[in-house]
Short mmCIF file of C-alpha atoms and ligand atoms in Angstrom, two decimals:
data_model
loop_
_atom_site.label_atom_id
_atom_site.label_comp_id
_atom_site.label_asym_id
_atom_site.label_seq_id
_atom_site.Cartn_x
_atom_site.Cartn_y
_atom_site.Cartn_z
CA MET H 1 133.99 111.93 44.16
CA THR H 2 135.68 111.27 47.85
CA ALA H 3 132.63 110.45 50.14
CA LYS H 4 131.53 108.19 47.35
CA ARG H 5 134.51 106.36 47.10
CA ALA H 6 134.91 105.49 50.92
CA ILE H 7 131.17 104.30 51.06
CA GLY H 8 131.84 101.96 47.89
CA ARG H 9 135.06 100.72 50.09
CA HIS H 10 133.00 100.55 52.95
CA GLU H 11 130.30 97.91 51.12
CA SER H 12 132.55 95.54 49.60
CA LEU H 13 134.52 95.34 53.43
CA ALA H 14 131.27 94.42 54.79
CA ASP H 15 130.78 92.19 51.52
CA LYS H 16 133.40 90.21 52.70
CA VAL H 17 133.23 90.29 55.97
CA HIS H 18 130.09 87.84 55.45
CA ARG H 19 131.25 86.08 53.20
CA HIS H 20 133.89 85.39 55.12
CA ARG H 21 132.26 84.33 58.40
CA GLY H 22 133.10 81.57 59.24
CA LEU H 23 136.48 81.75 58.11
CA LEU H 24 137.22 84.29 60.82
CA LEU H 25 135.15 82.92 63.30
CA VAL H 26 137.61 79.76 63.31
CA ILE H 27 140.52 82.18 63.33
CA SER H 28 138.81 84.13 66.65
CA ILE H 29 137.82 81.81 68.43
CA PRO H 30 141.41 80.45 69.32
CA ILE H 31 142.84 84.06 69.34
CA VAL H 32 140.04 84.96 72.18
CA LEU H 33 141.07 81.90 74.21
CA ILE H 34 144.74 82.56 74.32
CA ALA H 35 143.89 86.12 75.22
CA LEU H 36 141.78 84.99 77.68
CA VAL H 37 144.63 82.53 79.24
CA LEU H 38 147.09 84.87 79.42
CA LEU H 39 144.94 87.88 81.32
CA LEU H 40 143.73 84.98 84.42
CA MET H 41 147.42 83.73 84.39
CA PRO H 42 149.71 84.73 87.45
CA GLY H 43 152.44 86.45 87.04
CA THR H 44 154.13 89.03 85.32
CA SER H 45 151.75 91.89 85.51
CA THR H 46 151.67 91.88 89.27
CA SER H 47 155.59 90.37 89.95
CA VAL H 48 157.51 91.93 87.36
CA SER H 49 158.43 95.57 87.53
CA VAL H 50 160.21 96.87 83.92
CA ILE H 51 163.02 99.46 85.27
CA GLU H 52 163.30 102.44 83.06
CA TYR H 53 166.12 102.81 81.18
CA THR H 54 167.84 100.76 78.28
CA MET H 55 171.92 101.01 77.84
CA LYS H 56 171.88 102.86 74.41
CA LYS H 57 174.45 102.91 72.15
CA HIS H 58 175.62 106.62 71.41
CA GLU H 59 176.74 106.15 67.62
CA GLY H 60 175.28 110.16 66.51
CA GLY H 61 172.42 111.09 65.47
CA SER H 62 169.14 113.05 67.39
CA ASN H 63 170.34 111.01 70.62
CA SER H 64 174.79 111.91 70.13
CA ARG H 65 175.87 113.46 73.33
CA GLY H 66 179.49 115.07 73.76
CA PRO H 67 182.25 112.72 73.34
CA LYS H 68 182.94 112.85 77.05
CA ASN H 69 179.34 112.40 79.45
CA TYR H 70 179.83 112.93 83.25
CA ALA H 71 178.07 111.75 86.23
CA VAL H 72 178.02 112.51 90.06
CA ILE H 73 176.29 109.98 92.17
CA PHE H 74 176.65 110.53 96.01
CA ASP H 75 175.64 107.43 98.51
CA ALA H 76 173.86 108.53 100.97
CA GLY H 77 174.63 105.08 102.99
CA SER H 78 173.78 104.31 106.51
CA SER H 79 177.41 104.58 107.75
CA GLY H 80 179.18 106.71 105.63
CA SER H 81 178.28 109.77 102.68
CA ARG H 82 180.43 108.82 99.46
CA VAL H 83 180.53 110.16 96.50
CA HIS H 84 181.67 108.50 92.88
CA VAL H 85 182.40 110.77 89.75
CA TYR H 86 182.17 108.96 86.59
CA CYS H 87 182.94 110.05 82.67
CA PHE H 88 181.78 107.74 80.00
CA ASP H 89 182.90 108.02 76.40
CA GLN H 90 180.35 107.64 73.89
CA ASN H 91 179.60 103.83 73.52
CA LEU H 92 179.13 104.01 77.51
CA ASP H 93 182.43 102.97 78.27
CA LEU H 94 184.48 104.73 81.26
CA VAL H 95 187.10 106.92 80.11
CA PRO H 96 189.89 108.00 83.18
CA LEU H 97 189.35 110.82 85.61
CA GLU H 98 193.04 112.22 85.97
CA ASN H 99 194.50 108.91 86.99
CA GLU H 100 191.75 106.55 87.77
CA LEU H 101 188.46 105.15 86.24
CA GLU H 102 186.09 107.42 88.91
CA LEU H 103 186.36 110.00 90.95
CA PHE H 104 185.89 108.57 94.82
CA LEU H 105 185.26 110.01 98.43
CA GLN H 106 183.68 109.01 101.67
CA LEU H 107 183.57 110.27 104.99
CA LYS H 108 181.16 109.15 107.88
CA PRO H 109 179.37 109.70 109.89
CA GLY H 110 176.11 109.41 107.03
CA LEU H 111 173.17 111.51 106.67
CA SER H 112 171.44 109.29 109.52
CA ALA H 113 173.53 110.77 112.11
CA TYR H 114 171.70 114.12 112.65
CA PRO H 115 167.47 113.60 112.91
CA ASN H 116 166.72 116.32 113.85
CA ASP H 117 168.88 118.79 111.98
CA PRO H 118 167.62 118.19 108.57
CA ARG H 119 170.70 121.41 107.34
CA GLN H 120 173.72 119.95 109.27
CA SER H 121 173.01 116.68 107.91
CA ALA H 122 173.03 118.06 104.43
CA ASN H 123 175.54 120.28 105.19
CA SER H 124 177.46 117.20 106.03
CA LEU H 125 177.65 116.52 101.78
CA VAL H 126 179.74 119.94 101.56
CA SER H 127 183.20 118.65 100.79
CA LEU H 128 182.17 116.05 99.25
CA LEU H 129 180.58 118.19 96.58
CA ASP H 130 182.74 120.86 96.10
CA LYS H 131 185.64 118.06 95.11
CA ALA H 132 183.40 116.10 92.93
CA GLU H 133 182.07 119.30 91.13
CA ALA H 134 185.78 120.98 90.41
CA SER H 135 187.03 117.40 89.31
CA VAL H 136 184.04 117.87 86.49
CA PRO H 137 184.89 120.43 83.69
CA ARG H 138 183.64 123.77 84.53
CA GLU H 139 182.02 123.92 80.58
CA LEU H 140 180.08 120.53 81.02
CA ARG H 141 178.60 120.96 84.47
CA PRO H 142 175.28 122.04 83.63
CA LYS H 143 175.08 118.92 81.53
CA THR H 144 176.31 116.51 83.98
CA PRO H 145 173.39 114.67 85.95
CA VAL H 146 174.17 114.55 90.02
CA ARG H 147 172.00 112.18 91.99
CA VAL H 148 172.02 111.79 95.70
CA GLY H 149 170.74 108.07 96.59
CA ALA H 150 170.17 106.86 100.10
CA THR H 151 170.32 103.60 101.69
CA ALA H 152 169.02 102.21 104.92
CA GLY H 153 169.95 104.51 107.23
CA LEU H 154 167.14 107.21 105.46
CA ARG H 155 164.91 104.78 104.96
CA ALA H 156 165.25 103.30 108.77
CA LEU H 157 164.62 106.94 110.03
CA GLY H 158 161.12 107.16 108.66
CA HIS H 159 159.59 109.15 106.03
CA GLN H 160 158.80 112.36 108.00
CA ALA H 161 162.50 113.00 109.28
CA SER H 162 163.85 111.33 106.06
CA GLU H 163 161.69 113.91 103.87
CA ASN H 164 163.40 116.54 105.55
CA ILE H 165 166.56 115.42 105.00
CA LEU H 166 166.02 115.06 101.44
CA GLN H 167 164.81 118.59 100.97
CA ALA H 168 167.70 120.41 102.50
CA VAL H 169 170.02 118.30 100.44
CA ARG H 170 168.00 119.48 97.25
CA GLU H 171 168.39 123.27 98.51
CA LEU H 172 172.07 122.43 98.54
CA LEU H 173 172.48 121.40 95.38
CA LYS H 174 170.56 124.17 94.26
CA ASP H 175 172.21 127.08 96.35
CA ARG H 176 175.68 125.38 95.78
CA SER H 177 176.12 123.71 92.58
CA ARG H 178 175.42 123.95 88.64
CA LEU H 179 175.53 120.50 87.96
CA LYS H 180 172.23 119.14 86.68
CA THR H 181 169.72 117.81 89.29
CA GLU H 182 166.63 115.74 87.17
CA ALA H 183 163.12 115.66 88.93
CA ASN H 184 163.62 113.00 91.63
CA ALA H 185 167.37 112.76 91.94
CA VAL H 186 167.50 113.44 95.55
CA THR H 187 165.69 110.17 96.76
CA VAL H 188 165.79 107.37 99.04
CA LEU H 189 166.21 103.79 96.91
CA ASP H 190 164.33 101.47 97.45
CA GLY H 191 165.74 98.29 98.11
CA ALA H 192 165.21 96.80 94.80
CA GLN H 193 166.97 99.57 93.15
CA GLU H 194 170.08 99.61 95.07
CA GLY H 195 170.55 95.51 94.28
CA SER H 196 169.32 96.08 90.80
CA TYR H 197 172.25 98.86 90.08
CA GLN H 198 174.71 97.07 92.03
CA TRP H 199 174.20 93.79 90.02
CA VAL H 200 174.73 96.23 86.50
CA THR H 201 177.63 97.64 88.09
CA ILE H 202 179.34 94.36 88.78
CA ASN H 203 177.94 92.93 84.96
CA TYR H 204 179.10 96.06 83.56
CA LEU H 205 182.18 96.23 85.18
CA LEU H 206 182.93 92.06 84.01
CA ARG H 207 181.10 92.91 80.65
CA THR H 208 179.10 90.30 80.76
CA LEU H 209 176.02 92.76 80.39
CA GLY H 210 174.76 91.73 76.28
CA LYS H 211 175.43 88.14 77.28
CA PRO H 212 172.81 85.42 78.09
CA TYR H 213 171.59 85.19 81.67
CA SER H 214 173.65 82.44 82.53
CA ASP H 215 176.75 83.98 81.70
CA THR H 216 175.98 86.67 84.55
CA VAL H 217 176.98 87.12 87.71
CA GLY H 218 175.25 87.14 91.12
CA VAL H 219 175.56 89.95 93.90
CA VAL H 220 175.38 89.73 97.37
CA ASP H 221 175.62 93.57 98.63
CA LEU H 222 175.64 93.61 102.69
CA GLY H 223 175.36 97.45 103.80
CA GLY H 224 175.27 98.17 107.41
CA GLY H 225 171.28 98.58 107.76
CA SER H 226 170.48 96.03 104.74
CA VAL H 227 171.40 93.63 102.90
CA GLN H 228 170.34 93.21 99.03
CA MET H 229 170.65 89.79 96.78
CA ALA H 230 169.93 89.81 93.17
CA TYR H 231 170.62 87.89 89.91
CA ALA H 232 169.09 87.20 86.92
CA ILE H 233 166.80 84.02 86.21
CA PRO H 234 165.05 82.96 83.56
CA GLU H 235 161.75 83.81 81.98
CA GLU H 236 160.12 80.95 82.93
CA ASP H 237 160.48 81.40 86.34
CA ALA H 238 159.95 85.50 86.10
CA ALA H 239 156.85 84.61 84.86
CA THR H 240 155.63 82.81 87.85
CA ALA H 241 157.39 84.61 90.73
CA PRO H 242 155.18 85.29 93.40
CA LYS H 243 153.77 88.40 94.08
CA PRO H 244 155.75 90.12 97.27
CA LEU H 245 154.85 90.41 100.91
CA GLU H 246 152.24 93.58 101.81
CA GLY H 247 154.48 95.99 101.67
CA GLU H 248 157.73 94.99 99.84
CA ASP H 249 159.13 95.86 96.32
CA SER H 250 158.26 93.25 93.46
CA TYR H 251 160.05 90.71 93.33
CA VAL H 252 161.30 90.74 89.46
CA LYS H 253 162.62 93.66 87.70
CA GLU H 254 162.68 93.47 83.60
CA MET H 255 165.75 95.42 82.64
CA TYR H 256 167.33 96.30 78.92
CA LEU H 257 171.20 96.19 78.97
CA LYS H 258 173.19 96.03 75.84
CA GLY H 259 170.36 94.78 73.47
CA ARG H 260 169.25 92.11 76.03
CA LYS H 261 166.19 92.01 78.33
CA TYR H 262 167.10 90.27 81.73
CA PHE H 263 164.40 89.62 84.35
CA LEU H 264 165.96 90.23 87.64
CA TYR H 265 165.25 88.43 91.40
CA VAL H 266 166.44 91.38 93.22
CA HIS H 267 165.13 91.72 97.35
CA SER H 268 166.76 93.84 100.48
CA TYR H 269 166.18 93.14 104.04
CA LEU H 270 166.06 95.96 105.97
CA HIS H 271 167.29 95.53 109.60
CA TYR H 272 169.98 92.52 108.08
CA GLY H 273 172.60 94.84 106.80
CA LEU H 274 175.68 94.01 109.76
CA LEU H 275 175.73 97.13 112.15
CA ALA H 276 171.71 96.73 111.95
CA ALA H 277 171.97 92.62 112.92
CA ARG H 278 174.01 93.20 115.97
CA ALA H 279 171.46 94.91 117.16
CA GLU H 280 168.73 92.29 116.26
CA ILE H 281 171.34 89.66 117.62
CA LEU H 282 171.72 91.53 121.39
CA LYS H 283 167.95 91.90 121.22
CA VAL H 284 167.72 88.27 121.41
CA SER H 285 169.46 88.20 125.00
CA GLU H 286 167.92 91.04 125.89
CA ASP H 287 169.21 92.35 128.94
CA SER H 288 171.22 89.38 130.26
CA ASN H 289 175.25 88.29 128.43
CA ASN H 290 174.94 87.56 125.13
CA PRO H 291 177.09 84.15 123.74
CA CYS H 292 178.34 85.97 120.72
CA ILE H 293 180.46 88.80 122.61
CA VAL H 294 184.18 88.66 123.07
CA THR H 295 185.61 86.92 126.62
CA GLY H 296 185.90 89.69 128.77
CA PHE H 297 183.81 92.60 127.12
CA ALA H 298 180.84 94.45 128.81
CA GLY H 299 178.97 97.51 127.45
CA THR H 300 176.99 98.98 124.98
CA TYR H 301 176.25 98.85 121.44
CA LYS H 302 174.17 101.63 120.03
CA TYR H 303 172.58 102.00 116.67
CA GLY H 304 169.66 103.17 115.32
CA GLY H 305 169.09 106.35 118.50
CA LYS H 306 169.09 103.09 120.59
CA ALA H 307 171.65 101.11 122.93
CA PHE H 308 171.49 97.31 123.47
CA LYS H 309 173.55 95.17 126.12
CA ALA H 310 176.66 93.93 125.10
CA ALA H 311 178.10 91.67 127.64
CA ALA H 312 179.98 88.25 127.47
CA ALA H 313 178.93 85.38 129.50
CA PRO H 314 181.38 84.58 132.39
CA SER H 315 181.74 81.14 130.53
CA GLY H 316 183.57 83.34 127.59
CA ALA H 317 181.89 83.37 123.53
CA SER H 318 180.18 80.33 122.47
CA LEU H 319 180.34 79.50 118.75
CA ASP H 320 177.32 76.70 119.15
CA GLU H 321 175.34 78.90 121.11
CA CYS H 322 175.98 82.43 119.05
CA ARG H 323 175.10 80.38 115.75
CA ARG H 324 171.91 79.55 118.19
CA VAL H 325 170.96 83.16 118.52
CA ALA H 326 172.15 84.08 114.91
CA ILE H 327 169.52 81.50 113.49
CA ASN H 328 166.81 83.03 115.69
CA ALA H 329 167.62 86.46 115.09
CA LEU H 330 167.05 85.60 111.05
CA LYS H 331 164.02 83.96 111.84
CA VAL H 332 165.05 81.09 109.34
CA ASN H 333 162.82 78.17 110.72
CA ASP H 334 159.80 80.33 112.62
CA SER H 335 158.73 82.39 109.84
CA LEU H 336 156.02 80.80 107.12
CA CYS H 337 157.43 80.01 103.33
CA THR H 338 154.30 80.16 101.10
CA HIS H 339 156.80 80.19 98.01
CA MET H 340 158.22 77.27 96.97
CA LYS H 341 161.65 77.87 98.67
CA CYS H 342 162.28 81.03 101.32
CA THR H 343 165.65 82.60 102.09
CA PHE H 344 164.75 83.81 105.53
CA GLY H 345 161.66 85.88 106.78
CA GLY H 346 159.51 84.31 104.64
CA VAL H 347 161.09 85.65 101.37
CA TRP H 348 161.30 83.75 98.25
CA ASN H 349 164.91 82.54 97.09
CA GLY H 350 164.21 83.52 93.25
CA GLY H 351 164.49 79.86 92.32
CA GLY H 352 168.32 80.07 91.70
CA GLY H 353 170.09 78.94 88.28
CA GLY H 354 172.90 79.83 85.79
CA GLY H 355 172.05 83.40 87.17
CA GLN H 356 173.67 82.34 91.01
CA LYS H 357 176.17 80.68 90.00
CA LYS H 358 178.89 82.66 90.52
CA MET H 359 178.26 85.08 93.42
CA PHE H 360 179.84 88.44 93.59
CA VAL H 361 179.60 89.53 97.42
CA ALA H 362 180.02 92.83 98.63
CA SER H 363 181.09 95.35 100.93
CA PHE H 364 181.02 94.29 104.83
CA PHE H 365 181.65 90.41 103.90
CA PHE H 366 184.81 91.77 102.33
CA ASP H 367 185.73 94.16 104.82
CA ARG H 368 185.36 91.68 107.68
CA ALA H 369 187.24 89.16 106.27
CA ALA H 370 189.99 91.42 105.52
CA GLU H 371 189.95 92.39 109.33
CA ALA H 372 189.64 88.62 110.20
CA GLY H 373 192.80 87.79 108.06
CA PHE H 374 191.51 85.62 105.10
CA VAL H 375 191.83 88.08 102.78
CA ASP H 376 194.04 91.02 100.96
CA PRO H 377 192.67 94.01 101.67
CA LYS H 378 194.77 95.12 98.68
CA GLN H 379 193.83 92.74 96.61
CA PRO H 380 190.43 94.15 94.53
CA VAL H 381 188.60 90.25 95.00
CA ALA H 382 189.50 87.42 96.71
CA GLU H 383 187.89 83.93 96.32
CA VAL H 384 186.32 82.24 99.41
CA ARG H 385 184.10 79.90 100.88
CA PRO H 386 181.28 80.10 103.94
CA LEU H 387 183.39 77.82 106.14
CA ASP H 388 186.51 80.33 106.16
CA PHE H 389 183.76 83.02 107.96
CA GLU H 390 182.65 79.82 110.15
CA LYS H 391 186.24 78.44 110.87
CA ALA H 392 187.99 83.00 111.65
CA ALA H 393 184.77 82.99 114.34
CA ASN H 394 185.85 79.90 115.85
CA LYS H 395 188.86 81.26 116.21
CA ALA H 396 187.55 84.36 117.50
CA CYS H 397 184.51 83.43 119.69
CA ASN H 398 187.50 81.35 121.22
CA MET H 399 189.84 84.16 122.50
CA ARG H 400 189.70 86.41 125.25
CA MET H 401 189.54 90.37 124.72
CA GLU H 402 193.14 91.21 125.92
CA GLU H 403 194.10 87.85 122.54
CA GLY H 404 192.29 89.98 119.82
CA LYS H 405 194.93 92.16 118.94
CA SER H 406 197.78 89.61 118.54
CA LYS H 407 195.42 87.25 117.00
CA PHE H 408 193.43 89.63 114.81
CA PRO H 409 195.92 92.41 114.17
CA ARG H 410 193.80 94.04 111.45
CA VAL H 411 190.59 94.64 113.32
CA GLU H 412 189.69 97.82 114.11
CA GLU H 413 189.33 98.33 117.93
CA ASP H 414 185.95 99.37 118.85
CA ASN H 415 184.94 95.79 115.74
CA LEU H 416 186.84 93.77 118.80
CA PRO H 417 183.75 92.72 120.75
CA TYR H 418 181.59 92.31 118.33
CA LEU H 419 183.84 89.73 116.00
CA CYS H 420 182.66 86.98 116.70
CA LEU H 421 179.09 87.48 116.10
CA ASP H 422 179.68 89.41 113.03
CA LEU H 423 181.89 86.33 111.42
CA VAL H 424 179.03 83.85 112.74
CA TYR H 425 176.41 86.54 111.32
CA GLN H 426 177.82 86.38 107.71
CA TYR H 427 178.18 82.80 107.54
CA THR H 428 174.50 82.56 109.06
CA LEU H 429 173.46 84.64 106.57
CA LEU H 430 175.23 82.73 103.87
CA VAL H 431 174.31 79.28 104.71
CA ASP H 432 171.37 79.33 106.77
CA GLY H 433 169.65 82.93 105.45
CA PHE H 434 170.73 82.50 101.51
CA GLY H 435 170.77 78.45 101.26
CA LEU H 436 174.73 78.26 100.03
CA LYS H 437 176.72 75.68 100.49
CA PRO H 438 179.19 75.79 103.55
CA SER H 439 181.86 74.65 100.82
CA GLN H 440 180.52 76.88 97.46
CA THR H 441 183.24 79.08 96.76
CA ILE H 442 182.03 82.65 96.09
CA THR H 443 184.09 85.99 94.93
CA LEU H 444 184.37 88.68 98.06
CA VAL H 445 185.07 92.24 96.18
CA LYS H 446 185.84 96.06 96.72
CA LYS H 447 186.74 96.45 93.58
CA VAL H 448 186.83 95.38 89.90
CA LYS H 449 188.91 95.27 87.39
CA TYR H 450 188.11 96.99 84.27
CA GLY H 451 190.89 97.37 81.61
CA ASP H 452 194.35 98.74 83.76
CA TYR H 453 192.23 100.06 86.53
CA ALA H 454 190.13 99.00 89.26
CA VAL H 455 186.29 100.35 90.34
CA GLU H 456 184.36 100.21 93.21
CA ALA H 457 182.02 97.24 93.18
CA ALA H 458 179.56 100.03 94.22
CA TRP H 459 175.87 100.89 93.47
CA PRO H 460 176.34 104.30 91.93
CA LEU H 461 177.60 102.99 88.95
CA GLY H 462 174.67 101.26 88.20
CA SER H 463 172.67 104.32 88.64
CA ALA H 464 175.14 107.01 86.50
CA ILE H 465 174.87 104.63 83.59
CA GLU H 466 170.69 104.80 84.11
CA ALA H 467 171.82 108.55 83.88
CA VAL H 468 173.43 109.30 81.89
CA SER H 469 171.78 106.90 78.84
CA SER H 470 168.28 108.11 79.75
CA PRO H 471 167.28 110.87 77.45
O1 IDP D 1 181.13 102.41 96.94
C1 IDP D 1 182.05 101.71 98.65
N1 IDP D 1 183.08 100.78 97.93
C2 IDP D 1 183.08 99.74 98.65
N2 IDP D 1 183.37 99.78 99.98
C3 IDP D 1 181.94 100.43 99.79
C4 IDP D 1 181.38 101.14 99.46
N3 IDP D 1 179.79 101.73 99.54
C5 IDP D 1 179.69 101.00 100.31
N4 IDP D 1 180.81 100.38 101.17
C6 IDP D 1 180.95 99.54 101.93
O2 IDP D 1 179.76 98.89 102.94
C7 IDP D 1 179.76 99.80 104.30
C8 IDP D 1 178.39 100.25 104.45
O3 IDP D 1 177.56 100.25 104.26
P1 IDP D 1 176.53 101.15 104.07
O4 IDP D 1 176.72 102.22 105.21
O5 IDP D 1 176.39 101.60 102.52
O6 IDP D 1 175.41 100.44 104.63
P2 IDP D 1 173.79 100.14 103.54
O7 IDP D 1 174.40 100.41 102.36
O8 IDP D 1 173.14 100.11 104.40
O9 IDP D 1 173.17 101.96 103.96
C9 IDP D 1 181.22 100.64 104.21
O10 IDP D 1 181.30 99.69 105.37
C10 IDP D 1 181.53 99.70 103.45
O11 IDP D 1 182.32 98.66 103.86
CA1 CA D 2 175.82 100.26 100.26
#
């Protein structure tokens, strides 16, 4: 009986198809054509990578968690290691741990300072781990994710040496900690992840997530080893984004946050962090004097296990000549731009737009501006213009080493010989590299106000949000 009915229905369906074949043909031709065009279009499938997380609402039901969710994130940076502990409520709002919105601890040097001793490298995290774990209530520890994200220092070490260190860190966590380690909890972040987490951090703290892309802010993060830029772009621009250069991460990440889809342009430049750039700039002058070194200084600069001659010319430092060397080191003019518009080194600039109107610029940009005296280190943010870096550079390039302490009382002694270089590089990176106008206002950021508190403007919060919102 059942079989008979099925056959009967099958026959009548076939009859109908036969009867309406003309109409079906008319409908299907444009559909096939559209599918063909989409298939052949350059774009999204090759240049966009989808970030794997959504900021879920924790409103109960099967996905419900406890009232408080902790996350412990290690930032294994090139110049130091840091740990952040955050606590979120069910709405994914940050709630205070004791009297701050995060526990933040740091130490120097970073994991990459022990390239040949993975155990010692991992053990450098012990004091941070113990204090971080102690700040999480005992009963929540097995449910609390811990992640270790290494950045430019381990990236530059190469695969085998960095993998050995990461393995030693995994063992340390297993032996010493009761926190939850997910698969891939201990990794070298790729530059695009680092930049997109930083963008999530800042926009989360500014409460712009969930708003249209043009209400979000763009970010620049100048680390020791690498520098990242990230900002949201319109969907049309994402669809026509160029393919990345060989071996590079894709230019666009697709992200779902607070119910909205964002297309994030993100790029990380390895070797263009501030401490790495010093080496690049000193390499240009090889064994001779360098016009970026403060007048009266002669010494060596050590970076990444190598030593570079760092000696002032007898005639002293020169802002103009140092600018030329910095532009040269950035390869602004001598690399092929095969995209519509490039930043430097042949890298696509993302096309600009509303998501880049306001730029929040972090890490060494804030720190050097504070040391140079044009930003108050006690304030979480400061509005400046690229030309403030040039003005300070002019002063630094025209002083002698002996005058350093009185002209720049806040500069750390080890940084003094490189103050002209650092400030010139920062100006050059913003203006010649990223194409900002010298007079454009940018926000230097150390922390972002969140309610009555201020939270570090660093990528680990973006990673924590992902960790507590994944299933
Ligand atoms: O959590 C943070 N809060 C404030 N500043 C930070 C934080 N993390 C990194 N920085 C800044 O970034 C600088 C160095 O960057 P880092 O060592 O992370 O290099 P990398 O990002 O190239 O690996 C530090 O000297 C500091 O100014
Ligand atoms: Ca960093």
